[in-house]
Amino acid sequence: MRLLDVPLVVREGPDGRLASFVWRGRKYRVAERVDLWREVGAWWEGEPEKTFLVVRTEPAGVFELYHTGPAPDGRPVWRLYKVYD
Amino acid sequence: MEPGFVHLHVHSAYSFLDGGSTVRELVAQAAELGLPALAVTDHHNVSAAVELRRAAQEVGLKPLIGAEVTLDSGAHLVLLARTAGGYANLCRLLSEAWQRDRLAPRLRPGALDGCCEGLVALSGCRRGEIPALLLQGRYREAREAAARLAFLFGRENFYLELQQTLLPRSRALNALLAELAERLDLGLIATNNVHYARKEGFPRHDLLTCVRTHTTLDDVHGERPLNAENYLKSAKAMRSLFRAYPEACDATVRLAGECDPVPAFDRPLIPRFTPPGGETSVAFLRRLVYDGARSRYGRVAPPLAARLDHELDLITRLGFADYFLVVWDVVRFARAKGIRLAGRGSAADSAVCYCLGFTEVDSFGRGLLFERFLSLERAQKPDIDVDFDARRRDEVAAYLYQKYGAERVGSVCTFQTFQARSAIRELGQAMGFDPVGLDRLAKLFPYFGAQDLTAALTRLPELRESGLPMARYARLFEFCQELANFPRFYGTHLGGLVVSREPLHTVTPLIPSAKGPLITQFDKDSIEDLGLIKLDLLSLRTLSAVEDAVAAIRARDPHFDYDRLPLADRPTYAQLRRGETIGLFQLESPAQRALQARLGATGIEDVVASVALIRPGPIEGNLVEPFIRRRLGQESVTYLDPRLEPILAKTYGVVLFQEQVIEIATVLAGFTPGESDRLRKVMTHARSRQEMAAIGEEFVARTVRNGVAPEVAQEIFGYLAGYAGYGFCEAHAAAFGTTAYKTAYLSCHYPAQFFAALLNNQPMGFYPPNTLCMEARRRGIALLPPDVNASSAGFTAGDKTIRVGLKGVKDLGEAAVQALLAARRERPFASWPDFRRRVPLNRGQHENLIAAGAFDSLYPNRRQLLWTLALGEEEVPASLAGLADFPPREKALLEYSALGLNVEDHFLSHYRPALRAKGILSSRQVTRARPGTLVTVGGLVIRPHRPPVRSGRIVVFFSLEDEFGLTDVTVFEPVYQRCGKAVFTEPALAVKGRVDQRGNARSVIAHEISPLSL
């Protein structure tokens, strides 16, 4: 498992859910949402709430991503947090 | 119509540091979301039940009650009361859990056997046995546990609880629970494990969790919530989260429909009293009352009989005869045991209570209204409060336990809440602030509830100018305000007991108090909603002091009878008129001293009125000045209607007492007494203009029908509306006034015995012991130092002397005092070395005895004794022979540190020449100065306080104490804001101001305030 915490470009499906993302120039399609949870973080320091998602992808991989509140364009800000080997 | 949802696993603030919202906040939010019902399931208690029922009724919500219990294994389980029987079983289970461990209640294995009837169980949060096993991959054990609980509660009364609070692995856990449900044919139910009403409530809950787990926000702890999802979500949101399990949401609505609401407890649980000889309780009560009446009045004349019959009829119709007999029995027990007592409160409005010996107020003779105490219309439970000698109150309570059985008697609980100081310390530590800074900050807030904190920061100079970085604490202050009055844990009400016809654990869980006796889970505001009647057996130290004083007086004068003191004693009233009331019950505050010096009291009615006048209400309502002017004949007494004269004559036309409001409404508007009392209550508590206007219309209309002109009727109502909220119960004032007068009598004729008794019963009253000693000296009583050969354990009175007792010596303790007295009983101590050989004390105790002067009669040089002790010598060595004793000023300081008071001289007397040189006057000089003179006076600061005043501005009152007495000081807001910082922070002050004289009352109106440098 590798801890990355890097920005990520994602594409959402028509239902608003994460459909795919691009990492290191390669596109990964979400095959299964394995888990989903939310964390408040250090709210007393103004840290925003994060929603975490563990997904299984095609091509094969398991990734942990999270997003915080919306960016100026109104979309959530996504980051890739961990990659499971 | 959208399918609904009901939250069935909800924690309120009664989950003590695990609930971020009050019951009212939860109910309001549930109502806003349009939910049909709401359950509250706090940890191991049902304390929310009554509040929940009341709040839910207001918004048309169905209230359900349950609790989340912890099993012996540490696993959680949610229990909901389906029926009244289920509620009783829940109370029984909770009682047992608390009685196993009052700090960490747990259900013993097997406790649920035979106690599940009427209960529904939900498998709980992740700390529930089944979810925890599933998360650990122990599916088989989880299945066994589920099967066991389903067998115990019955399949239809046990649900596997699904939660989707967006925690890691929630989806997987719910899938496993659903599979288990299918396999065992069990129901699923969705909950949100609610801990706060709205999402914004999360930070408070997290912070409270830190307080509970003794961690800070920066720490990681398993009980800290990971996210802010445990709030009351809408039905739509819950259905969306559980779209894979719609049946789990349907089950919430179905189960809420099946469960009975929180029991109404509408059957009275008044204990049965069994009269002797098979008589009925009603007949027995009547006989006792008439016997008492003959004893009190000699003969029962027809008007008295009519009054007694009227009261007895009402008591009987309301079903309270047994209750009166229970109280009679308690009072009889106390009297038989020689325990001093005095009734107080509205019970003194009752002639029956007087005849039964509960009170000493002749309500019939005074014309007091029984309906202020009890009325058919109000149908309120009687509230009989009796004060007992504080040292013996527990004997009386023990009698109740012994007579009715421990399972039928309980103390009423209180809820300990966050006060400003505790909130700053506890919440501040959880937020990670430095404890030293927090301690300094907390000490600046001695007088406030946490809710007043932010306002105090801007208004009070001692806070503004404290030099502490208040901006850094801004968020802390916000939390303190938010969590003000949040319950922290249970406490014990000082006097409230309930006695029940049925075992108490069927209506309330009973939990052990810190001192041992069982307490209810409902406080005084809720307990009567359970059908129980509270009996207030209060501890009053004044009665202890009276008892001691009477015993000392009787030792000299065996014929002294406290119960038959003359109520028209001239020297006593003369003392009151001089404002010499320090130490007197209810009459000793600076405001009371000033009132007494102006009022010109000549009779007991003046004392009764005094008790009622110096209260926040009459002061805010500006009643005091008109009353005094009329009492002194400086203002004419007029009545808007001649029918008002007989009602208001005793208070010079001022509506001072609540009973007067009732009588006016009865006589002028033709209300029944009960209706009038209801009117008084509404007027007292009316919050809205509309409510008051509606009452006004009714009053005016009915008064006009009785022949009063509309404009006069309107004006009378204006008086009532203005005064009703401030009025005081006359019966209570009369009860307290009688005791107040009697303490005045004791103080006037037996000052040594009276002040010695006060000093022996500290803490009590308004002033610290040093002030009482000052007053005793001023009254010509010589205070004598403690003496190992002469002192008793406590203060002892001589003819014109008070000898300081050994118990007053710091750190000496009861055991050492008793050892000393036992050694002395063998023979007096011949010398200091003889004392040391015979009484084993540690060095600190010995030093304090020397510093207090307890060896002066054996060896008067305190410094030599202290040195001898330090050198470890048995006797004073010859090398110390030339060592002079401490100078008087140092002696006084040492004495104060060892005793907390100065014995022979006031501390300031040693500084008088220096103060004189600075032009600082003594209190005696101030009493001789001409009114209006600009003076500077200095002294020790006594009891600074900021009572509410009508203008809403801050006025500070305090006294400056010196060797001659007290100087009362008034500080108005501009001066306080400019230089008042020192008032609440410095021990001694110099105050420059003008002498003010009102009647015999003298004070200084402050212009400048500064610390007094000595």
mmCIF file with all atom_site columns, N, CA, C and O in Angstrom, chain B residues 718-757:
data_model
loop_
_atom_site.group_PDB
_atom_site.id
_atom_site.type_symbol
_atom_site.label_atom_id
_atom_site.label_alt_id
_atom_site.label_comp_id
_atom_site.label_asym_id
_atom_site.label_entity_id
_atom_site.label_seq_id
_atom_site.pdbx_PDB_ins_code
_atom_site.Cartn_x
_atom_site.Cartn_y
_atom_site.Cartn_z
_atom_site.occupancy
_atom_site.B_iso_or_equiv
_atom_site.pdbx_formal_charge
_atom_site.auth_seq_id
_atom_site.auth_comp_id
_atom_site.auth_asym_id
_atom_site.auth_atom_id
_atom_site.pdbx_PDB_model_num
ATOM 1   N N  . GLY B 1 718 ? -53.637 46.966 36.229 1.00 0.00 ? 718 GLY B N  1
ATOM 2   C CA . GLY B 1 718 ? -52.273 47.455 35.978 1.00 0.00 ? 718 GLY B CA 1
ATOM 3   C C  . GLY B 1 718 ? -51.380 47.237 37.188 1.00 0.00 ? 718 GLY B C  1
ATOM 4   O O  . GLY B 1 718 ? -50.230 46.798 37.061 1.00 0.00 ? 718 GLY B O  1
ATOM 5   N N  . TYR B 1 719 ? -51.927 47.494 38.377 1.00 0.00 ? 719 TYR B N  1
ATOM 6   C CA . TYR B 1 719 ? -51.152 47.255 39.609 1.00 0.00 ? 719 TYR B CA 1
ATOM 7   C C  . TYR B 1 719 ? -50.809 45.775 39.753 1.00 0.00 ? 719 TYR B C  1
ATOM 8   O O  . TYR B 1 719 ? -49.690 45.401 40.055 1.00 0.00 ? 719 TYR B O  1
ATOM 9   N N  . LEU B 1 720 ? -51.839 44.960 39.546 1.00 0.00 ? 720 LEU B N  1
ATOM 10  C CA . LEU B 1 720 ? -51.619 43.520 39.710 1.00 0.00 ? 720 LEU B CA 1
ATOM 11  C C  . LEU B 1 720 ? -50.573 43.030 38.718 1.00 0.00 ? 720 LEU B C  1
ATOM 12  O O  . LEU B 1 720 ? -49.664 42.276 39.070 1.00 0.00 ? 720 LEU B O  1
ATOM 13  N N  . ALA B 1 721 ? -50.726 43.467 37.474 1.00 0.00 ? 721 ALA B N  1
ATOM 14  C CA . ALA B 1 721 ? -49.781 43.014 36.446 1.00 0.00 ? 721 ALA B CA 1
ATOM 15  C C  . ALA B 1 721 ? -48.370 43.475 36.796 1.00 0.00 ? 721 ALA B C  1
ATOM 16  O O  . ALA B 1 721 ? -47.396 42.755 36.591 1.00 0.00 ? 721 ALA B O  1
ATOM 17  N N  . GLY B 1 722 ? -48.285 44.674 37.345 1.00 0.00 ? 722 GLY B N  1
ATOM 18  C CA . GLY B 1 722 ? -46.973 45.207 37.706 1.00 0.00 ? 722 GLY B CA 1
ATOM 19  C C  . GLY B 1 722 ? -46.366 44.501 38.893 1.00 0.00 ? 722 GLY B C  1
ATOM 20  O O  . GLY B 1 722 ? -45.161 44.316 38.969 1.00 0.00 ? 722 GLY B O  1
ATOM 21  N N  . TYR B 1 723 ? -47.217 44.056 39.815 1.00 0.00 ? 723 TYR B N  1
ATOM 22  C CA . TYR B 1 723 ? -46.696 43.535 41.069 1.00 0.00 ? 723 TYR B CA 1
ATOM 23  C C  . TYR B 1 723 ? -46.728 42.009 41.188 1.00 0.00 ? 723 TYR B C  1
ATOM 24  O O  . TYR B 1 723 ? -45.973 41.438 41.955 1.00 0.00 ? 723 TYR B O  1
ATOM 25  N N  . ALA B 1 724 ? -47.611 41.388 40.415 1.00 0.00 ? 724 ALA B N  1
ATOM 26  C CA . ALA B 1 724 ? -47.810 39.950 40.640 1.00 0.00 ? 724 ALA B CA 1
ATOM 27  C C  . ALA B 1 724 ? -46.517 39.161 40.494 1.00 0.00 ? 724 ALA B C  1
ATOM 28  O O  . ALA B 1 724 ? -46.250 38.245 41.252 1.00 0.00 ? 724 ALA B O  1
ATOM 29  N N  . GLY B 1 725 ? -45.730 39.551 39.522 1.00 0.00 ? 725 GLY B N  1
ATOM 30  C CA . GLY B 1 725 ? -44.496 38.814 39.279 1.00 0.00 ? 725 GLY B CA 1
ATOM 31  C C  . GLY B 1 725 ? -43.489 38.976 40.403 1.00 0.00 ? 725 GLY B C  1
ATOM 32  O O  . GLY B 1 725 ? -42.565 38.185 40.540 1.00 0.00 ? 725 GLY B O  1
ATOM 33  N N  . TYR B 1 726 ? -43.676 40.039 41.188 1.00 0.00 ? 726 TYR B N  1
ATOM 34  C CA . TYR B 1 726 ? -42.702 40.316 42.246 1.00 0.00 ? 726 TYR B CA 1
ATOM 35  C C  . TYR B 1 726 ? -43.174 39.852 43.611 1.00 0.00 ? 726 TYR B C  1
ATOM 36  O O  . TYR B 1 726 ? -42.417 39.851 44.565 1.00 0.00 ? 726 TYR B O  1
ATOM 37  N N  . GLY B 1 727 ? -44.452 39.542 43.684 1.00 0.00 ? 727 GLY B N  1
ATOM 38  C CA . GLY B 1 727 ? -45.041 39.219 44.985 1.00 0.00 ? 727 GLY B CA 1
ATOM 39  C C  . GLY B 1 727 ? -44.377 38.009 45.630 1.00 0.00 ? 727 GLY B C  1
ATOM 40  O O  . GLY B 1 727 ? -43.741 37.186 44.971 1.00 0.00 ? 727 GLY B O  1
ATOM 41  N N  . PHE B 1 728 ? -44.552 37.928 46.913 1.00 0.00 ? 728 PHE B N  1
ATOM 42  C CA . PHE B 1 728 ? -43.912 36.889 47.700 1.00 0.00 ? 728 PHE B CA 1
ATOM 43  C C  . PHE B 1 728 ? -44.997 36.196 48.503 1.00 0.00 ? 728 PHE B C  1
ATOM 44  O O  . PHE B 1 728 ? -45.993 36.811 48.865 1.00 0.00 ? 728 PHE B O  1
ATOM 45  N N  . CYS B 1 729 ? -44.814 34.936 48.762 1.00 0.00 ? 729 CYS B N  1
ATOM 46  C CA . CYS B 1 729 ? -45.825 34.197 49.509 1.00 0.00 ? 729 CYS B CA 1
ATOM 47  C C  . CYS B 1 729 ? -45.818 34.682 50.966 1.00 0.00 ? 729 CYS B C  1
ATOM 48  O O  . CYS B 1 729 ? -44.806 34.567 51.660 1.00 0.00 ? 729 CYS B O  1
ATOM 49  N N  . GLU B 1 730 ? -46.945 35.227 51.408 1.00 0.00 ? 730 GLU B N  1
ATOM 50  C CA . GLU B 1 730 ? -47.001 35.794 52.757 1.00 0.00 ? 730 GLU B CA 1
ATOM 51  C C  . GLU B 1 730 ? -46.764 34.725 53.818 1.00 0.00 ? 730 GLU B C  1
ATOM 52  O O  . GLU B 1 730 ? -46.091 34.962 54.827 1.00 0.00 ? 730 GLU B O  1
ATOM 53  N N  . ALA B 1 731 ? -47.309 33.537 53.560 1.00 0.00 ? 731 ALA B N  1
ATOM 54  C CA . ALA B 1 731 ? -47.157 32.462 54.543 1.00 0.00 ? 731 ALA B CA 1
ATOM 55  C C  . ALA B 1 731 ? -45.678 32.136 54.755 1.00 0.00 ? 731 ALA B C  1
ATOM 56  O O  . ALA B 1 731 ? -45.219 31.951 55.883 1.00 0.00 ? 731 ALA B O  1
ATOM 57  N N  . HIS B 1 732 ? -44.959 32.095 53.648 1.00 0.00 ? 732 HIS B N  1
ATOM 58  C CA . HIS B 1 732 ? -43.533 31.792 53.741 1.00 0.00 ? 732 HIS B CA 1
ATOM 59  C C  . HIS B 1 732 ? -42.811 32.922 54.478 1.00 0.00 ? 732 HIS B C  1
ATOM 60  O O  . HIS B 1 732 ? -41.960 32.683 55.342 1.00 0.00 ? 732 HIS B O  1
ATOM 61  N N  . ALA B 1 733 ? -43.178 34.161 54.132 1.00 0.00 ? 733 ALA B N  1
ATOM 62  C CA . ALA B 1 733 ? -42.565 35.316 54.794 1.00 0.00 ? 733 ALA B CA 1
ATOM 63  C C  . ALA B 1 733 ? -42.861 35.280 56.293 1.00 0.00 ? 733 ALA B C  1
ATOM 64  O O  . ALA B 1 733 ? -41.991 35.595 57.121 1.00 0.00 ? 733 ALA B O  1
ATOM 65  N N  . ALA B 1 734 ? -44.085 34.876 56.636 1.00 0.00 ? 734 ALA B N  1
ATOM 66  C CA . ALA B 1 734 ? -44.457 34.828 58.056 1.00 0.00 ? 734 ALA B CA 1
ATOM 67  C C  . ALA B 1 734 ? -43.670 33.736 58.777 1.00 0.00 ? 734 ALA B C  1
ATOM 68  O O  . ALA B 1 734 ? -43.224 33.921 59.919 1.00 0.00 ? 734 ALA B O  1
ATOM 69  N N  . ALA B 1 735 ? -43.487 32.593 58.082 1.00 0.00 ? 735 ALA B N  1
ATOM 70  C CA . ALA B 1 735 ? -42.733 31.492 58.702 1.00 0.00 ? 735 ALA B CA 1
ATOM 71  C C  . ALA B 1 735 ? -41.277 31.920 58.921 1.00 0.00 ? 735 ALA B C  1
ATOM 72  O O  . ALA B 1 735 ? -40.720 31.767 60.019 1.00 0.00 ? 735 ALA B O  1
ATOM 73  N N  . PHE B 1 736 ? -40.661 32.464 57.885 1.00 0.00 ? 736 PHE B N  1
ATOM 74  C CA . PHE B 1 736 ? -39.271 32.908 58.018 1.00 0.00 ? 736 PHE B CA 1
ATOM 75  C C  . PHE B 1 736 ? -39.160 34.112 58.953 1.00 0.00 ? 736 PHE B C  1
ATOM 76  O O  . PHE B 1 736 ? -38.193 34.252 59.698 1.00 0.00 ? 736 PHE B O  1
ATOM 77  N N  . GLY B 1 737 ? -40.164 35.001 58.875 1.00 0.00 ? 737 GLY B N  1
ATOM 78  C CA . GLY B 1 737 ? -40.137 36.202 59.706 1.00 0.00 ? 737 GLY B CA 1
ATOM 79  C C  . GLY B 1 737 ? -40.147 35.855 61.183 1.00 0.00 ? 737 GLY B C  1
ATOM 80  O O  . GLY B 1 737 ? -39.472 36.503 61.996 1.00 0.00 ? 737 GLY B O  1
ATOM 81  N N  . THR B 1 738 ? -40.901 34.810 61.527 1.00 0.00 ? 738 THR B N  1
ATOM 82  C CA . THR B 1 738 ? -40.970 34.404 62.929 1.00 0.00 ? 738 THR B CA 1
ATOM 83  C C  . THR B 1 738 ? -39.605 33.920 63.407 1.00 0.00 ? 738 THR B C  1
ATOM 84  O O  . THR B 1 738 ? -39.126 34.314 64.485 1.00 0.00 ? 738 THR B O  1
ATOM 85  N N  . THR B 1 739 ? -38.962 33.078 62.583 1.00 0.00 ? 739 THR B N  1
ATOM 86  C CA . THR B 1 739 ? -37.626 32.606 62.962 1.00 0.00 ? 739 THR B CA 1
ATOM 87  C C  . THR B 1 739 ? -36.644 33.781 62.990 1.00 0.00 ? 739 THR B C  1
ATOM 88  O O  . THR B 1 739 ? -35.785 33.865 63.876 1.00 0.00 ? 739 THR B O  1
ATOM 89  N N  . ALA B 1 740 ? -36.787 34.696 62.030 1.00 0.00 ? 740 ALA B N  1
ATOM 90  C CA . ALA B 1 740 ? -35.890 35.858 61.974 1.00 0.00 ? 740 ALA B CA 1
ATOM 91  C C  . ALA B 1 740 ? -36.011 36.667 63.269 1.00 0.00 ? 740 ALA B C  1
ATOM 92  O O  . ALA B 1 740 ? -35.006 37.050 63.883 1.00 0.00 ? 740 ALA B O  1
ATOM 93  N N  . TYR B 1 741 ? -37.250 36.917 63.685 1.00 0.00 ? 741 TYR B N  1
ATOM 94  C CA . TYR B 1 741 ? -37.453 37.687 64.907 1.00 0.00 ? 741 TYR B CA 1
ATOM 95  C C  . TYR B 1 741 ? -36.836 36.966 66.105 1.00 0.00 ? 741 TYR B C  1
ATOM 96  O O  . TYR B 1 741 ? -36.193 37.581 66.967 1.00 0.00 ? 741 TYR B O  1
ATOM 97  N N  . LYS B 1 742 ? -37.040 35.663 66.157 1.00 0.00 ? 742 LYS B N  1
ATOM 98  C CA . LYS B 1 742 ? -36.534 34.922 67.323 1.00 0.00 ? 742 LYS B CA 1
ATOM 99  C C  . LYS B 1 742 ? -35.007 34.950 67.374 1.00 0.00 ? 742 LYS B C  1
ATOM 100 O O  . LYS B 1 742 ? -34.417 35.009 68.458 1.00 0.00 ? 742 LYS B O  1
ATOM 101 N N  . THR B 1 743 ? -34.367 34.907 66.198 1.00 0.00 ? 743 THR B N  1
ATOM 102 C CA . THR B 1 743 ? -32.898 35.016 66.224 1.00 0.00 ? 743 THR B CA 1
ATOM 103 C C  . THR B 1 743 ? -32.496 36.431 66.669 1.00 0.00 ? 743 THR B C  1
ATOM 104 O O  . THR B 1 743 ? -31.480 36.604 67.345 1.00 0.00 ? 743 THR B O  1
ATOM 105 N N  . ALA B 1 744 ? -33.306 37.418 66.300 1.00 0.00 ? 744 ALA B N  1
ATOM 106 C CA . ALA B 1 744 ? -33.028 38.783 66.753 1.00 0.00 ? 744 ALA B CA 1
ATOM 107 C C  . ALA B 1 744 ? -33.123 38.869 68.282 1.00 0.00 ? 744 ALA B C  1
ATOM 108 O O  . ALA B 1 744 ? -32.302 39.509 68.946 1.00 0.00 ? 744 ALA B O  1
ATOM 109 N N  . TYR B 1 745 ? -34.124 38.192 68.807 1.00 0.00 ? 745 TYR B N  1
ATOM 110 C CA . TYR B 1 745 ? -34.311 38.185 70.269 1.00 0.00 ? 745 TYR B CA 1
ATOM 111 C C  . TYR B 1 745 ? -33.097 37.546 70.950 1.00 0.00 ? 745 TYR B C  1
ATOM 112 O O  . TYR B 1 745 ? -32.564 38.084 71.931 1.00 0.00 ? 745 TYR B O  1
ATOM 113 N N  . LEU B 1 746 ? -32.664 36.415 70.427 1.00 0.00 ? 746 LEU B N  1
ATOM 114 C CA . LEU B 1 746 ? -31.501 35.732 71.013 1.00 0.00 ? 746 LEU B CA 1
ATOM 115 C C  . LEU B 1 746 ? -30.272 36.625 70.938 1.00 0.00 ? 746 LEU B C  1
ATOM 116 O O  . LEU B 1 746 ? -29.506 36.750 71.898 1.00 0.00 ? 746 LEU B O  1
ATOM 117 N N  . SER B 1 747 ? -30.097 37.247 69.772 1.00 0.00 ? 747 SER B N  1
ATOM 118 C CA . SER B 1 747 ? -28.914 38.090 69.579 1.00 0.00 ? 747 SER B CA 1
ATOM 119 C C  . SER B 1 747 ? -28.937 39.293 70.526 1.00 0.00 ? 747 SER B C  1
ATOM 120 O O  . SER B 1 747 ? -27.905 39.749 71.005 1.00 0.00 ? 747 SER B O  1
ATOM 121 N N  . CYS B 1 748 ? -30.144 39.786 70.802 1.00 0.00 ? 748 CYS B N  1
ATOM 122 C CA . CYS B 1 748 ? -30.278 40.978 71.645 1.00 0.00 ? 748 CYS B CA 1
ATOM 123 C C  . CYS B 1 748 ? -30.027 40.640 73.119 1.00 0.00 ? 748 CYS B C  1
ATOM 124 O O  . CYS B 1 748 ? -29.306 41.352 73.811 1.00 0.00 ? 748 CYS B O  1
ATOM 125 N N  . HIS B 1 749 ? -30.613 39.542 73.570 1.00 0.00 ? 749 HIS B N  1
ATOM 126 C CA . HIS B 1 749 ? -30.566 39.246 75.010 1.00 0.00 ? 749 HIS B CA 1
ATOM 127 C C  . HIS B 1 749 ? -29.478 38.256 75.403 1.00 0.00 ? 749 HIS B C  1
ATOM 128 O O  . HIS B 1 749 ? -29.081 38.225 76.558 1.00 0.00 ? 749 HIS B O  1
ATOM 129 N N  . TYR B 1 750 ? -29.037 37.470 74.461 1.00 0.00 ? 750 TYR B N  1
ATOM 130 C CA . TYR B 1 750 ? -28.017 36.446 74.770 1.00 0.00 ? 750 TYR B CA 1
ATOM 131 C C  . TYR B 1 750 ? -26.936 36.452 73.687 1.00 0.00 ? 750 TYR B C  1
ATOM 132 O O  . TYR B 1 750 ? -26.717 35.433 73.013 1.00 0.00 ? 750 TYR B O  1
ATOM 133 N N  . PRO B 1 751 ? -26.279 37.593 73.493 1.00 0.00 ? 751 PRO B N  1
ATOM 134 C CA . PRO B 1 751 ? -25.359 37.679 72.339 1.00 0.00 ? 751 PRO B CA 1
ATOM 135 C C  . PRO B 1 751 ? -24.211 36.677 72.412 1.00 0.00 ? 751 PRO B C  1
ATOM 136 O O  . PRO B 1 751 ? -23.806 36.142 71.382 1.00 0.00 ? 751 PRO B O  1
ATOM 137 N N  . ALA B 1 752 ? -23.664 36.422 73.604 1.00 0.00 ? 752 ALA B N  1
ATOM 138 C CA . ALA B 1 752 ? -22.529 35.500 73.682 1.00 0.00 ? 752 ALA B CA 1
ATOM 139 C C  . ALA B 1 752 ? -22.964 34.108 73.231 1.00 0.00 ? 752 ALA B C  1
ATOM 140 O O  . ALA B 1 752 ? -22.303 33.467 72.388 1.00 0.00 ? 752 ALA B O  1
ATOM 141 N N  . GLN B 1 753 ? -24.095 33.649 73.737 1.00 0.00 ? 753 GLN B N  1
ATOM 142 C CA . GLN B 1 753 ? -24.576 32.309 73.368 1.00 0.00 ? 753 GLN B CA 1
ATOM 143 C C  . GLN B 1 753 ? -24.950 32.267 71.882 1.00 0.00 ? 753 GLN B C  1
ATOM 144 O O  . GLN B 1 753 ? -24.690 31.274 71.199 1.00 0.00 ? 753 GLN B O  1
ATOM 145 N N  . PHE B 1 754 ? -25.547 33.348 71.412 1.00 0.00 ? 754 PHE B N  1
ATOM 146 C CA . PHE B 1 754 ? -26.004 33.374 70.015 1.00 0.00 ? 754 PHE B CA 1
ATOM 147 C C  . PHE B 1 754 ? -24.819 33.354 69.055 1.00 0.00 ? 754 PHE B C  1
ATOM 148 O O  . PHE B 1 754 ? -24.775 32.534 68.122 1.00 0.00 ? 754 PHE B O  1
ATOM 149 N N  . PHE B 1 755 ? -23.845 34.240 69.278 1.00 0.00 ? 755 PHE B N  1
ATOM 150 C CA . PHE B 1 755 ? -22.711 34.287 68.342 1.00 0.00 ? 755 PHE B CA 1
ATOM 151 C C  . PHE B 1 755 ? -21.851 33.025 68.453 1.00 0.00 ? 755 PHE B C  1
ATOM 152 O O  . PHE B 1 755 ? -21.321 32.541 67.447 1.00 0.00 ? 755 PHE B O  1
ATOM 153 N N  . ALA B 1 756 ? -21.710 32.486 69.656 1.00 0.00 ? 756 ALA B N  1
ATOM 154 C CA . ALA B 1 756 ? -20.964 31.219 69.795 1.00 0.00 ? 756 ALA B CA 1
ATOM 155 C C  . ALA B 1 756 ? -21.661 30.120 68.983 1.00 0.00 ? 756 ALA B C  1
ATOM 156 O O  . ALA B 1 756 ? -21.002 29.322 68.298 1.00 0.00 ? 756 ALA B O  1
ATOM 157 N N  . ALA B 1 757 ? -22.985 30.108 69.041 1.00 0.00 ? 757 ALA B N  1
ATOM 158 C CA . ALA B 1 757 ? -23.736 29.085 68.289 1.00 0.00 ? 757 ALA B CA 1
ATOM 159 C C  . ALA B 1 757 ? -23.561 29.282 66.783 1.00 0.00 ? 757 ALA B C  1
ATOM 160 O O  . ALA B 1 757 ? -23.397 28.319 66.040 1.00 0.00 ? 757 ALA B O  1
#
